[in-house]
Amino acid sequence: MARARGRRRLARPFTPTVAGAGRLGIVAVVAGSLLVGMAIDAQAQLRLHQIQGEVSATRSLAERTAALAAATGRSIRRTDGQSALVESRLSQVSGELSAARALVARAKTGVASSAIQVGVVHACAAGVERSAAALAAGHQAQAVADLSSVSSVCQNALGTRTGGPVYPFDFADPDVIAVKGGYEAYATNATAGNIQIMRSTDLVHWEKAGNALPSLASWARPGSTWAPAVIHLRRSYLLYYTAAVTANGIECLSVATSRRPQGPFVDGSRSPLVCQTDRGGSIDPSPYLDPSGHAYLTWKSNGGHGQPSTLWAQALDSRGTALVGAGPTALLTPVERWEGSVVEAPTMMASGSGFLLFYSGNNWDSADYAVGVARCGGPLGPCVRLQAGPLLGSQPAMVGPGGESVFTDGQGHLQMAFAAWLAGAVGYPHDRLLFIRPLSVTGDSVRLG
């Protein structure tokens, strides 16, 4: 603030003996004082006028700001779900980039002097950094495209050893099905969208194919979808998946349909297909057919309220979009030490006169995660473990395998798809990579290649 100027003293003429001059001096002093006072009053009035204008403008601005804030609040509430989805996807892109950079560092430490090998590593690194730059600039779609464009070259940098990962970026909870001309693979939400989808002609080379489920059911929260599984029933493809309920965050199951395996799948449900709120929610759905073509669904209840995590099964109707029967049947609860307190990710398949139930146990975000197997008398059990230990656990080339699915390839051979961490890169922000290994079943003997 400027300091107020004081009144300025005026020097009187030095003529004390001349009366007229004295009077003129007095008049001059008075006139000067009046002029100074008038100037100060004019300045004060001008400043007051300016202040009044500023106050008026400030009030107007405040009113406009309040109106804008109210409109913005309404807009935010309308787009809250979209914002959550965008933030989730940006976080997932960041996770993929972090893992990709770790992959590049790993490749650089093991690369030989061959110019070709060095070139592959540098090409992978360049694509990852382009993706990072696009993300930093706020261009998510470009970041995803840049990362996808170098997936094959990064896979080469990682190495395609027998039994190693077949895709270098995040693809958790995979489900693979054979289709005309190749294979479709679905996985937990990531950069591609709610349910990411990839395709391959040989189970070795994969490319992203977009978002299998562009829109969620009205009750589902964006950014919280995972563990998809797809089945072809009659003339439709059905995609079962886990989603969080917007109203309370409880994890429940839903189903979407499409005429094509690549989607887009559509879910018009008004409520979940399965939601065991008294058991902590329901996740990890997996459909299967018995030898006569009847459809069933397996899933996991999270546990809680004094209940353990449990694997369940129940029959589906002829369209696969509703459960039928008296209610779900419990198949397994955790009892073995390696399972910790968790059994999840069930996958059922017909085998001989019964069924095999594959499942995951322990903490998914650790090296203790592993795959177990049980034999079941029918599609609704009862089930008995075939061995006390896991069928597949951590190995030098991979750590914490799980989230498995079983499928038959184009040559009629059984295959198991699963996700696992790389050694030294366990837990987020690292990625769980896609692995596929041949599965051999002879009676009660089950082996993975």
Short mmCIF file of C-alpha atoms in Angstrom, two decimals:
data_model
loop_
_atom_site.label_atom_id
_atom_site.label_comp_id
_atom_site.label_asym_id
_atom_site.label_seq_id
_atom_site.Cartn_x
_atom_site.Cartn_y
_atom_site.Cartn_z
CA MET A 1 0.00 0.00 0.00
CA ALA A 2 1.32 3.56 -0.86
CA ARG A 3 1.87 5.79 2.12
CA ALA A 4 -0.47 8.91 2.39
CA ARG A 5 1.32 12.11 1.60
CA GLY A 6 1.41 14.76 4.43
CA ARG A 7 0.55 18.43 3.95
CA ARG A 8 3.50 20.38 2.59
CA ARG A 9 4.57 23.57 4.44
CA LEU A 10 4.87 26.64 2.15
CA ALA A 11 7.66 29.18 2.83
CA ARG A 12 6.38 32.70 3.58
CA PRO A 13 8.08 35.75 1.79
CA PHE A 14 10.53 37.59 4.09
CA THR A 15 8.75 41.07 4.07
CA PRO A 16 7.63 41.61 7.68
CA THR A 17 7.46 45.41 7.44
CA VAL A 18 5.07 45.60 4.52
CA ALA A 19 1.46 45.00 5.60
CA GLY A 20 0.14 44.36 2.11
CA ALA A 21 2.81 41.87 1.44
CA GLY A 22 1.97 40.17 4.76
CA ARG A 23 -1.64 39.93 3.83
CA LEU A 24 -0.78 38.56 0.41
CA GLY A 25 1.44 36.02 2.07
CA ILE A 26 -1.35 34.93 4.35
CA VAL A 27 -3.74 34.65 1.39
CA ALA A 28 -1.14 32.67 -0.52
CA VAL A 29 -0.67 30.33 2.39
CA VAL A 30 -4.41 29.82 2.76
CA ALA A 31 -4.90 29.39 -0.99
CA GLY A 32 -2.04 26.94 -1.19
CA SER A 33 -3.41 24.99 1.68
CA LEU A 34 -6.83 24.88 0.06
CA LEU A 35 -5.31 23.74 -3.23
CA VAL A 36 -3.33 21.00 -1.53
CA GLY A 37 -6.41 19.94 0.43
CA MET A 38 -8.50 19.90 -2.73
CA ALA A 39 -5.86 17.84 -4.52
CA ILE A 40 -5.68 15.39 -1.65
CA ASP A 41 -9.49 15.19 -1.45
CA ALA A 42 -9.66 14.59 -5.22
CA GLN A 43 -7.05 11.86 -4.95
CA ALA A 44 -8.88 10.31 -2.00
CA GLN A 45 -12.16 10.40 -3.89
CA LEU A 46 -10.51 8.92 -6.95
CA ARG A 47 -8.97 6.16 -4.83
CA LEU A 48 -12.32 5.56 -3.11
CA HIS A 49 -13.97 5.32 -6.51
CA GLN A 50 -11.30 2.86 -7.63
CA ILE A 51 -11.76 0.78 -4.48
CA GLN A 52 -15.52 0.75 -4.97
CA GLY A 53 -14.97 -0.42 -8.54
CA GLU A 54 -12.60 -3.12 -7.37
CA VAL A 55 -15.08 -4.27 -4.73
CA SER A 56 -17.85 -4.39 -7.30
CA ALA A 57 -15.66 -6.33 -9.74
CA THR A 58 -14.56 -8.67 -6.96
CA ARG A 59 -18.17 -9.35 -6.00
CA SER A 60 -19.03 -10.02 -9.63
CA LEU A 61 -16.03 -12.30 -9.97
CA ALA A 62 -16.97 -14.10 -6.75
CA GLU A 63 -20.50 -14.65 -8.03
CA ARG A 64 -19.21 -15.97 -11.34
CA THR A 65 -16.68 -18.16 -9.53
CA ALA A 66 -19.39 -19.58 -7.26
CA ALA A 67 -21.57 -20.36 -10.26
CA LEU A 68 -18.62 -21.93 -12.08
CA ALA A 69 -17.72 -23.96 -8.99
CA ALA A 70 -21.28 -25.23 -8.72
CA ALA A 71 -21.31 -26.19 -12.40
CA THR A 72 -17.88 -27.78 -12.07
CA GLY A 73 -19.06 -29.74 -9.05
CA ARG A 74 -22.00 -31.07 -11.03
CA SER A 75 -19.71 -31.92 -13.92
CA ILE A 76 -17.27 -33.67 -11.59
CA ARG A 77 -20.06 -35.71 -10.08
CA ARG A 78 -21.31 -36.68 -13.54
CA THR A 79 -17.84 -37.70 -14.70
CA ASP A 80 -16.54 -39.13 -11.45
CA GLY A 81 -16.61 -42.67 -12.76
CA GLN A 82 -14.82 -41.66 -15.96
CA SER A 83 -12.19 -39.78 -13.95
CA ALA A 84 -11.62 -42.82 -11.75
CA LEU A 85 -11.21 -44.97 -14.85
CA VAL A 86 -8.77 -42.53 -16.47
CA GLU A 87 -6.72 -42.29 -13.28
CA SER A 88 -6.71 -46.07 -12.96
CA ARG A 89 -5.56 -46.53 -16.54
CA LEU A 90 -2.88 -43.88 -16.23
CA SER A 91 -1.64 -45.66 -13.13
CA GLN A 92 -1.64 -48.93 -15.05
CA VAL A 93 0.28 -47.37 -17.94
CA SER A 94 2.81 -46.10 -15.42
CA GLY A 95 3.07 -49.59 -14.00
CA GLU A 96 3.65 -51.10 -17.41
CA LEU A 97 6.30 -48.49 -18.17
CA SER A 98 8.05 -49.15 -14.88
CA ALA A 99 8.07 -52.86 -15.62
CA ALA A 100 9.17 -52.22 -19.19
CA ARG A 101 12.11 -50.16 -18.01
CA ALA A 102 13.03 -52.95 -15.61
CA LEU A 103 12.83 -55.37 -18.54
CA VAL A 104 15.14 -53.17 -20.60
CA ALA A 105 17.64 -52.99 -17.74
CA ARG A 106 17.49 -56.77 -17.41
CA ALA A 107 18.04 -57.22 -21.15
CA LYS A 108 20.98 -54.82 -21.15
CA THR A 109 22.76 -56.71 -18.39
CA GLY A 110 22.56 -59.98 -20.29
CA VAL A 111 23.01 -58.81 -23.86
CA ALA A 112 25.93 -60.18 -25.85
CA SER A 113 28.18 -58.14 -28.10
CA SER A 114 26.18 -59.05 -31.20
CA ALA A 115 25.10 -55.90 -33.00
CA ILE A 116 21.70 -57.50 -33.68
CA GLN A 117 21.07 -58.26 -30.01
CA VAL A 118 22.22 -54.81 -28.94
CA GLY A 119 19.97 -53.27 -31.58
CA VAL A 120 16.95 -55.20 -30.31
CA VAL A 121 17.52 -53.98 -26.76
CA HIS A 122 17.93 -50.37 -27.90
CA ALA A 123 14.79 -50.58 -30.06
CA CYS A 124 12.84 -51.86 -27.07
CA ALA A 125 14.24 -49.09 -24.85
CA ALA A 126 13.41 -46.41 -27.42
CA GLY A 127 9.79 -47.56 -27.68
CA VAL A 128 9.39 -47.66 -23.92
CA GLU A 129 10.78 -44.14 -23.55
CA ARG A 130 8.49 -42.84 -26.33
CA SER A 131 5.59 -44.30 -24.40
CA ALA A 132 6.82 -42.63 -21.21
CA ALA A 133 7.10 -39.27 -22.96
CA ALA A 134 3.58 -39.59 -24.36
CA LEU A 135 2.25 -40.42 -20.92
CA ALA A 136 4.06 -37.46 -19.36
CA ALA A 137 2.41 -35.22 -21.98
CA GLY A 138 -1.02 -36.59 -21.08
CA HIS A 139 -1.48 -38.65 -24.27
CA GLN A 140 -2.61 -41.97 -22.83
CA ALA A 141 -3.77 -43.49 -26.12
CA GLN A 142 -0.43 -42.72 -27.72
CA ALA A 143 1.41 -44.13 -24.71
CA VAL A 144 -0.52 -47.38 -25.07
CA ALA A 145 0.10 -47.49 -28.83
CA ASP A 146 3.83 -46.85 -28.40
CA LEU A 147 4.14 -49.59 -25.82
CA SER A 148 2.16 -52.03 -27.96
CA SER A 149 4.27 -51.26 -31.02
CA VAL A 150 7.41 -52.57 -29.32
CA SER A 151 5.90 -55.57 -27.53
CA SER A 152 7.39 -58.06 -30.00
CA VAL A 153 10.84 -56.45 -30.04
CA CYS A 154 10.84 -56.24 -26.23
CA GLN A 155 9.83 -59.89 -26.13
CA ASN A 156 12.89 -60.67 -28.25
CA ALA A 157 15.01 -58.60 -25.88
CA LEU A 158 13.65 -60.58 -22.95
CA GLY A 159 14.29 -63.85 -24.72
CA THR A 160 11.88 -66.55 -25.85
CA ARG A 161 13.25 -69.52 -23.96
CA THR A 162 11.14 -72.66 -23.73
CA GLY A 163 8.79 -72.22 -20.79
CA GLY A 164 9.44 -68.47 -20.59
CA PRO A 165 6.91 -65.65 -20.93
CA VAL A 166 5.22 -65.20 -24.29
CA TYR A 167 4.32 -61.52 -23.78
CA PRO A 168 6.61 -58.93 -22.13
CA PHE A 169 4.04 -56.67 -20.46
CA ASP A 170 1.26 -57.00 -17.88
CA PHE A 171 -1.34 -59.71 -18.57
CA ALA A 172 -2.67 -60.88 -15.22
CA ASP A 173 -5.34 -63.56 -14.67
CA PRO A 174 -5.25 -64.75 -18.29
CA ASP A 175 -7.93 -66.77 -20.04
CA VAL A 176 -7.17 -68.20 -23.50
CA ILE A 177 -9.63 -69.76 -25.96
CA ALA A 178 -9.11 -71.27 -29.40
CA VAL A 179 -11.02 -69.56 -32.22
CA LYS A 180 -11.06 -69.82 -35.98
CA GLY A 181 -7.62 -68.79 -37.24
CA GLY A 182 -5.91 -68.70 -33.85
CA TYR A 183 -6.47 -67.72 -30.26
CA GLU A 184 -7.96 -64.94 -28.18
CA ALA A 185 -6.62 -64.11 -24.70
CA TYR A 186 -8.38 -62.00 -22.06
CA ALA A 187 -6.92 -60.53 -18.87
CA THR A 188 -7.44 -58.16 -15.97
CA ASN A 189 -7.92 -54.46 -16.74
CA ALA A 190 -4.81 -52.58 -17.85
CA THR A 191 -3.85 -49.94 -20.40
CA ALA A 192 -6.18 -51.35 -23.05
CA GLY A 193 -9.32 -50.94 -20.93
CA ASN A 194 -11.72 -52.83 -18.66
CA ILE A 195 -10.83 -56.26 -20.05
CA GLN A 196 -7.72 -56.33 -22.21
CA ILE A 197 -7.69 -58.71 -25.15
CA MET A 198 -4.86 -60.06 -27.32
CA ARG A 199 -4.75 -62.44 -30.27
CA SER A 200 -2.24 -64.89 -31.65
CA THR A 201 -1.98 -67.46 -34.41
CA ASP A 202 0.68 -69.63 -32.75
CA LEU A 203 0.53 -69.03 -28.94
CA VAL A 204 4.01 -67.50 -29.16
CA HIS A 205 3.56 -64.11 -30.81
CA TRP A 206 0.81 -61.90 -29.36
CA GLU A 207 -0.57 -58.48 -30.21
CA LYS A 208 -3.03 -56.29 -28.32
CA ALA A 209 -6.50 -56.18 -29.85
CA GLY A 210 -8.16 -53.54 -27.68
CA ASN A 211 -10.81 -53.54 -24.97
CA ALA A 212 -13.18 -56.52 -24.91
CA LEU A 213 -15.63 -54.75 -22.57
CA PRO A 214 -15.86 -51.04 -23.45
CA SER A 215 -18.77 -50.35 -21.07
CA LEU A 216 -19.52 -51.85 -17.68
CA ALA A 217 -22.83 -52.73 -16.13
CA SER A 218 -24.59 -49.74 -14.54
CA TRP A 219 -23.86 -51.00 -11.01
CA ALA A 220 -20.11 -51.58 -11.57
CA ARG A 221 -17.26 -49.23 -10.65
CA PRO A 222 -14.87 -48.30 -13.50
CA GLY A 223 -11.25 -49.32 -13.11
CA SER A 224 -11.98 -52.34 -10.91
CA THR A 225 -12.51 -55.25 -13.31
CA TRP A 226 -10.41 -58.39 -13.40
CA ALA A 227 -10.16 -62.17 -13.80
CA PRO A 228 -12.20 -62.59 -17.01
CA ALA A 229 -13.16 -65.96 -18.50
CA VAL A 230 -14.91 -66.62 -21.81
CA ILE A 231 -17.01 -69.54 -23.03
CA HIS A 232 -18.80 -70.22 -26.32
CA LEU A 233 -22.35 -71.36 -25.61
CA ARG A 234 -24.91 -71.91 -28.35
CA ARG A 235 -24.43 -68.90 -30.66
CA SER A 236 -22.96 -66.50 -28.16
CA TYR A 237 -19.68 -65.83 -26.43
CA LEU A 238 -20.09 -65.10 -22.74
CA LEU A 239 -17.50 -63.15 -20.74
CA TYR A 240 -17.64 -63.59 -16.97
CA TYR A 241 -15.70 -61.09 -14.91
CA THR A 242 -15.24 -59.54 -11.47
CA ALA A 243 -16.27 -55.96 -10.75
CA ALA A 244 -16.63 -53.76 -7.67
CA VAL A 245 -20.08 -52.44 -6.84
CA THR A 246 -20.08 -48.65 -7.04
CA ALA A 247 -22.37 -48.23 -4.04
CA ASN A 248 -20.33 -50.18 -1.49
CA GLY A 249 -17.13 -51.49 -3.11
CA ILE A 250 -18.09 -55.16 -2.62
CA GLU A 251 -16.54 -57.42 -5.28
CA CYS A 252 -19.11 -59.37 -7.29
CA LEU A 253 -19.48 -61.31 -10.55
CA SER A 254 -21.18 -60.39 -13.79
CA VAL A 255 -21.52 -61.67 -17.35
CA ALA A 256 -21.47 -59.90 -20.74
CA THR A 257 -22.34 -61.31 -24.16
CA SER A 258 -21.14 -60.94 -27.73
CA ARG A 259 -21.61 -62.67 -31.06
CA ARG A 260 -17.85 -62.54 -31.64
CA PRO A 261 -14.99 -63.70 -29.43
CA GLN A 262 -13.22 -60.34 -29.72
CA GLY A 263 -16.34 -58.47 -28.62
CA PRO A 264 -17.36 -55.87 -27.92
CA PHE A 265 -19.09 -57.65 -25.04
CA VAL A 266 -22.21 -55.99 -23.63
CA ASP A 267 -23.45 -56.20 -20.05
CA GLY A 268 -26.95 -54.81 -19.50
CA SER A 269 -27.41 -56.27 -16.02
CA ARG A 270 -28.92 -54.17 -13.23
CA SER A 271 -27.36 -56.24 -10.46
CA PRO A 272 -24.52 -58.79 -10.12
CA LEU A 273 -24.83 -62.40 -11.19
CA VAL A 274 -23.19 -63.58 -7.94
CA CYS A 275 -22.43 -61.48 -4.85
CA GLN A 276 -21.85 -63.28 -1.55
CA THR A 277 -21.79 -60.21 0.66
CA ASP A 278 -21.96 -62.35 3.80
CA ARG A 279 -18.71 -64.01 2.74
CA GLY A 280 -16.73 -60.92 1.78
CA GLY A 281 -17.79 -60.82 -1.88
CA SER A 282 -17.24 -63.07 -4.91
CA ILE A 283 -14.40 -63.04 -7.46
CA ASP A 284 -12.61 -65.13 -10.11
CA PRO A 285 -15.47 -66.61 -12.19
CA SER A 286 -14.72 -69.51 -14.53
CA PRO A 287 -17.36 -71.23 -16.72
CA TYR A 288 -17.07 -74.81 -18.06
CA LEU A 289 -19.11 -77.45 -19.87
CA ASP A 290 -19.75 -81.02 -18.83
CA PRO A 291 -19.54 -83.77 -21.50
CA SER A 292 -23.24 -83.35 -22.31
CA GLY A 293 -22.84 -79.61 -22.94
CA HIS A 294 -24.43 -78.27 -19.74
CA ALA A 295 -22.79 -75.12 -18.40
CA TYR A 296 -21.50 -74.52 -14.88
CA LEU A 297 -19.72 -71.69 -13.12
CA THR A 298 -16.97 -71.84 -10.48
CA TRP A 299 -15.78 -68.90 -8.41
CA LYS A 300 -14.23 -67.85 -5.10
CA SER A 301 -15.77 -66.15 -2.08
CA ASN A 302 -13.24 -63.83 -0.46
CA GLY A 303 -13.89 -64.91 3.09
CA GLY A 304 -14.74 -62.78 6.08
CA HIS A 305 -17.31 -62.68 8.86
CA GLY A 306 -15.65 -65.77 10.27
CA GLN A 307 -15.77 -67.60 6.93
CA PRO A 308 -12.66 -68.87 5.04
CA SER A 309 -12.04 -68.19 1.37
CA THR A 310 -13.93 -70.91 -0.51
CA LEU A 311 -14.27 -72.24 -4.05
CA TRP A 312 -17.86 -72.71 -5.25
CA ALA A 313 -19.75 -74.19 -8.20
CA GLN A 314 -23.31 -73.92 -9.51
CA ALA A 315 -25.17 -74.79 -12.70
CA LEU A 316 -26.00 -72.12 -15.29
CA ASP A 317 -29.15 -71.88 -17.38
CA SER A 318 -29.16 -72.76 -21.08
CA ARG A 319 -28.14 -69.22 -22.03
CA GLY A 320 -25.38 -69.04 -19.45
CA THR A 321 -26.63 -65.76 -18.01
CA ALA A 322 -28.30 -66.97 -14.79
CA LEU A 323 -27.63 -69.53 -12.07
CA VAL A 324 -30.06 -72.40 -11.55
CA GLY A 325 -30.53 -75.04 -8.91
CA ALA A 326 -30.82 -75.01 -5.14
CA GLY A 327 -27.71 -72.88 -4.62
CA PRO A 328 -23.91 -73.02 -4.84
CA THR A 329 -21.87 -76.02 -3.69
CA ALA A 330 -18.60 -75.56 -1.79
CA LEU A 331 -15.67 -77.33 -3.49
CA LEU A 332 -12.54 -76.41 -1.51
CA THR A 333 -11.28 -74.34 1.41
CA PRO A 334 -7.59 -73.76 2.27
CA VAL A 335 -6.07 -76.55 4.39
CA GLU A 336 -2.55 -77.12 3.02
CA ARG A 337 0.37 -75.08 4.38
CA TRP A 338 1.44 -73.85 0.92
CA GLU A 339 -2.04 -72.37 0.35
CA GLY A 340 -1.70 -70.00 3.30
CA SER A 341 -5.26 -68.94 4.00
CA VAL A 342 -6.26 -68.49 0.36
CA VAL A 343 -7.66 -70.63 -2.46
CA GLU A 344 -8.82 -68.81 -5.60
CA ALA A 345 -8.85 -68.70 -9.42
CA PRO A 346 -10.65 -72.05 -9.94
CA THR A 347 -10.63 -73.69 -13.38
CA MET A 348 -12.60 -76.90 -13.99
CA MET A 349 -12.20 -79.34 -16.89
CA ALA A 350 -13.70 -82.74 -17.72
CA SER A 351 -11.16 -85.56 -17.40
CA GLY A 352 -11.93 -89.26 -17.72
CA SER A 353 -14.98 -90.13 -15.66
CA GLY A 354 -14.65 -87.01 -13.49
CA PHE A 355 -13.28 -83.50 -13.45
CA LEU A 356 -10.02 -81.79 -12.59
CA LEU A 357 -10.11 -78.57 -10.59
CA PHE A 358 -7.06 -76.32 -10.91
CA TYR A 359 -6.76 -73.43 -8.47
CA SER A 360 -4.29 -70.90 -7.06
CA GLY A 361 -3.25 -70.55 -3.43
CA ASN A 362 -1.49 -68.12 -1.08
CA ASN A 363 -0.78 -64.39 -1.60
CA TRP A 364 -0.96 -63.47 -5.29
CA ASP A 365 1.51 -60.60 -4.76
CA SER A 366 4.32 -62.84 -3.52
CA ALA A 367 6.73 -65.62 -4.45
CA ASP A 368 4.54 -68.04 -2.44
CA TYR A 369 1.69 -67.93 -4.95
CA ALA A 370 1.29 -71.29 -6.72
CA VAL A 371 -1.11 -73.59 -8.60
CA GLY A 372 -2.76 -76.68 -7.09
CA VAL A 373 -4.99 -79.43 -8.52
CA ALA A 374 -7.84 -81.59 -7.20
CA ARG A 375 -10.01 -84.32 -8.68
CA CYS A 376 -13.79 -83.88 -8.49
CA GLY A 377 -16.47 -86.55 -8.78
CA GLY A 378 -18.73 -84.27 -10.83
CA PRO A 379 -19.11 -80.65 -11.94
CA LEU A 380 -20.40 -79.82 -8.45
CA GLY A 381 -17.86 -81.95 -6.58
CA PRO A 382 -16.97 -83.43 -4.21
CA CYS A 383 -13.30 -82.58 -4.76
CA VAL A 384 -10.14 -84.07 -3.26
CA ARG A 385 -6.62 -82.71 -3.72
CA LEU A 386 -4.36 -84.92 -5.82
CA GLN A 387 -1.24 -83.90 -3.88
CA ALA A 388 -0.29 -82.08 -0.72
CA GLY A 389 2.04 -79.64 -2.47
CA PRO A 390 1.45 -77.34 -5.43
CA LEU A 391 1.42 -78.55 -9.02
CA LEU A 392 3.32 -75.45 -10.14
CA GLY A 393 5.33 -73.09 -7.96
CA SER A 394 8.19 -70.60 -8.27
CA GLN A 395 11.11 -71.53 -10.54
CA PRO A 396 14.33 -69.77 -11.60
CA ALA A 397 12.68 -68.30 -14.71
CA MET A 398 9.44 -67.20 -13.03
CA VAL A 399 8.05 -66.47 -9.57
CA GLY A 400 4.58 -66.77 -8.03
CA PRO A 401 2.64 -68.41 -10.90
CA GLY A 402 -1.15 -68.37 -10.70
CA GLY A 403 -4.44 -67.11 -12.10
CA GLU A 404 -4.39 -70.12 -14.44
CA SER A 405 -6.78 -71.28 -17.16
CA VAL A 406 -6.80 -74.50 -19.19
CA PHE A 407 -7.65 -74.75 -22.89
CA THR A 408 -7.23 -77.07 -25.87
CA ASP A 409 -5.07 -75.79 -28.72
CA GLY A 410 -5.67 -76.19 -32.45
CA GLN A 411 -3.88 -79.56 -32.49
CA GLY A 412 -6.03 -80.98 -29.70
CA HIS A 413 -3.39 -80.65 -26.97
CA LEU A 414 -4.08 -79.32 -23.49
CA GLN A 415 -2.38 -76.07 -22.53
CA MET A 416 -2.30 -74.03 -19.35
CA ALA A 417 -2.08 -70.23 -19.43
CA PHE A 418 -1.03 -68.40 -16.27
CA ALA A 419 0.67 -65.24 -15.09
CA ALA A 420 3.90 -64.96 -13.11
CA TRP A 421 6.51 -62.44 -12.05
CA LEU A 422 10.09 -62.46 -13.25
CA ALA A 423 12.77 -63.32 -10.69
CA GLY A 424 13.86 -60.19 -8.85
CA ALA A 425 10.73 -58.30 -9.97
CA VAL A 426 7.97 -59.60 -7.68
CA GLY A 427 5.05 -57.38 -6.69
CA TYR A 428 3.72 -54.16 -8.18
CA PRO A 429 4.71 -51.93 -9.92
CA HIS A 430 6.26 -54.90 -11.73
CA ASP A 431 4.14 -56.79 -14.22
CA ARG A 432 2.78 -60.31 -14.17
CA LEU A 433 3.68 -61.73 -17.57
CA LEU A 434 1.80 -64.29 -19.65
CA PHE A 435 3.13 -67.87 -19.67
CA ILE A 436 1.74 -70.86 -21.58
CA ARG A 437 2.85 -74.43 -20.97
CA PRO A 438 1.64 -77.81 -22.25
CA LEU A 439 -0.48 -79.82 -19.81
CA SER A 440 -0.39 -83.61 -19.66
CA VAL A 441 -3.11 -85.63 -17.90
CA THR A 442 -3.05 -89.42 -17.53
CA GLY A 443 -5.50 -90.66 -14.96
CA ASP A 444 -4.57 -88.88 -11.74
CA SER A 445 -1.14 -87.99 -13.06
CA VAL A 446 -0.99 -84.30 -14.00
CA ARG A 447 2.19 -82.69 -15.32
CA LEU A 448 3.15 -79.36 -16.82
CA GLY A 449 5.79 -79.12 -19.55
#
